[in-house]
Short mmCIF file of C-alpha atoms in Angstrom, two decimals:
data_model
loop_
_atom_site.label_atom_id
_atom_site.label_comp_id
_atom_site.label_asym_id
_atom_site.label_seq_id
_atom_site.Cartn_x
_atom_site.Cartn_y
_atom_site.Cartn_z
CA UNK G 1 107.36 123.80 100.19
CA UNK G 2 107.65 120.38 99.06
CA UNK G 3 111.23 120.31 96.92
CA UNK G 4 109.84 118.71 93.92
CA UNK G 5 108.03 121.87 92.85
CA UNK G 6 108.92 125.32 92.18
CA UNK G 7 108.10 127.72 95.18
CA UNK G 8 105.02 129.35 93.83
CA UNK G 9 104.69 133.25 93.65
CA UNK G 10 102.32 134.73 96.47
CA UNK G 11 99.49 135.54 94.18
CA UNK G 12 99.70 131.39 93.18
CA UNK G 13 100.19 130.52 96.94
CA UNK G 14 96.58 132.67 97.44
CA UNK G 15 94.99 130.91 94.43
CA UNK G 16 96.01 127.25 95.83
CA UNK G 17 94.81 128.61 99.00
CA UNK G 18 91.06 129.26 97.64
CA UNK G 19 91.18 126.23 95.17
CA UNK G 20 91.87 123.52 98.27
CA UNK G 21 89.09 125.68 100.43
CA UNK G 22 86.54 125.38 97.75
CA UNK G 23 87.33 121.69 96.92
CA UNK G 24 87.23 120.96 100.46
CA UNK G 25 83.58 122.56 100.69
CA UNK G 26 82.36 121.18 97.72
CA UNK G 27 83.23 117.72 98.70
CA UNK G 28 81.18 117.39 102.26
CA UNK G 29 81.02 113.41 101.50
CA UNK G 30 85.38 113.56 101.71
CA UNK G 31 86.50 111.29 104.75
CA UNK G 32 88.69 113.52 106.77
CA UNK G 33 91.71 111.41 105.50
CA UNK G 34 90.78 112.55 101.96
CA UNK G 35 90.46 116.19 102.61
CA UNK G 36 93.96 116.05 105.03
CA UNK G 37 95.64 114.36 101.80
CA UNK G 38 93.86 116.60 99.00
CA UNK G 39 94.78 119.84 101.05
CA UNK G 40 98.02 118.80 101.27
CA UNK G 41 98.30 117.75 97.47
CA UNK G 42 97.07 121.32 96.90
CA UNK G 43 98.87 123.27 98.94
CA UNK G 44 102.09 120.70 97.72
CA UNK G 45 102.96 120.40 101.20
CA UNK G 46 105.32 117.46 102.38
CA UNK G 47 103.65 115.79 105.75
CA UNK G 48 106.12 117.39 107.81
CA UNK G 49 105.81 120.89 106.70
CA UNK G 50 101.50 120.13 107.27
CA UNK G 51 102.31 119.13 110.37
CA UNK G 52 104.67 122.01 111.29
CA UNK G 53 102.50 124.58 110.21
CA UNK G 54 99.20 122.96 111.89
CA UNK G 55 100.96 122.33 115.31
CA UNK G 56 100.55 118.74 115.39
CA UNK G 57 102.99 115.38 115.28
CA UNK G 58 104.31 114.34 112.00
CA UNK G 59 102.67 110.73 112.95
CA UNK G 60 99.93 111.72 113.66
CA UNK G 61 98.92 113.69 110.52
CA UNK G 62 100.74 110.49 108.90
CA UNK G 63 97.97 108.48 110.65
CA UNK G 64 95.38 110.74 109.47
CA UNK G 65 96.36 111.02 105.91
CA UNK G 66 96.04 107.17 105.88
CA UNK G 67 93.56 106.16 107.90
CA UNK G 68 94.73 104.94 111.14
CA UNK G 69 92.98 107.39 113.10
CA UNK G 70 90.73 109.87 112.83
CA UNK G 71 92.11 112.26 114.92
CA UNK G 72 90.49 114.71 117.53
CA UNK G 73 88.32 117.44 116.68
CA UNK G 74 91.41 119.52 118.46
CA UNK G 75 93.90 118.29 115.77
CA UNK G 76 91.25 118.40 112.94
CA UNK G 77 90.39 121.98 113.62
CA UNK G 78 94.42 122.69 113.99
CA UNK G 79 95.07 121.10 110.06
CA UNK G 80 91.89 122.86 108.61
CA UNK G 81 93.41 125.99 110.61
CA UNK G 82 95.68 126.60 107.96
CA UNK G 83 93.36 127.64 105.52
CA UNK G 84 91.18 129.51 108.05
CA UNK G 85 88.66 125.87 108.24
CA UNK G 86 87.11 124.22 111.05
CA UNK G 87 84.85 121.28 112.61
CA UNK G 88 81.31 122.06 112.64
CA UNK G 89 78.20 120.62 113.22
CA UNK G 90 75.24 120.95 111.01
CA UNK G 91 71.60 119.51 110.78
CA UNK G 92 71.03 116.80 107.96
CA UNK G 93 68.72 118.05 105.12
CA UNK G 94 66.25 115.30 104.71
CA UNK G 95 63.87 115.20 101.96
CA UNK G 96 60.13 115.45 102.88
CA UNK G 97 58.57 112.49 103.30
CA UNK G 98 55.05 110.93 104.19
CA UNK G 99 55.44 111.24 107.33
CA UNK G 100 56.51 114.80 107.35
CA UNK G 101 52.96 115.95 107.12
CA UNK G 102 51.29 113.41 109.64
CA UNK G 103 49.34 114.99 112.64
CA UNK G 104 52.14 115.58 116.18
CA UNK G 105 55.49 115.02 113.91
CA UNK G 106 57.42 118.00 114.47
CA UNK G 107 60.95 118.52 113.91
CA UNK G 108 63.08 118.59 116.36
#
C-alpha cells in the first residue's frame, strides 16, 4: 500500500475494491490510461505495487498511466485482473434511424 495512507482494514480494502469496479463500468467513455490511473488512485496503489500485483513492468504500466502506449490486450486484461476485469468486445448501440426501416437493411 502506497505509504502516504493508512493500510485500510479488509472490509475498506473490499469496499475500494467494488467502488473502482463500479467507477470503471460506469465510465465506458474512460481511455484505458484513465481507468489504469483511477484504479490505481482507488485502490491507493503506488505504480510499482500495480505493476507487481498485475504481473507486468513498472514502465510499462508507467507508459500506460500516461499515455505512451496503450498496451496489449495481454497486459490490459493482466491490470484489470486485479479486480477480477477484463477486455471485451461489445456491439455499438446505435439509435434507430431512417434507414433502419428501409426495405433489405438488416443488421449485421
Amino acid at each position: 500500500m502506497d505509504k502516504r495512507f493508512k493500510p485500510p482494514s479488509l472490509p475498506e480494502q473490499l469496499a475500494l475494491r467494488k467502488q473502482a469496479i463500479d467507477d470503471v463500468l460506469a465510465h465506458p467513455d474512460w481511455s484505458l490510461a484513465q481507468a489504469v490511473r483511477h484504479l490505481k488512485r482507488t485502490l491507493r496503489l503506488t505504480t510499482a505495487e500495480m505493476a507487481k500485483l498485475a504481473g507486468v513492468g513498472y514502465r510499462t504500466l508507467q507508459d500506460i498511466e500516461q499515455g505512451r502506449s496503450e498496451g496489449s490486450v495481454q497486459t490490459m486484461n493482466r491490470i484489470l485482473g486485479i479486480l477480477g476485469l477484463k477486455l471485451g468486445v461489445t456491439r455499438i448501440r446505435r439509435e434507430a434511424g431512417p434507414m433502419d426501416d428501409a426495405p433489405g437493411v438488416e443488421d449485421s
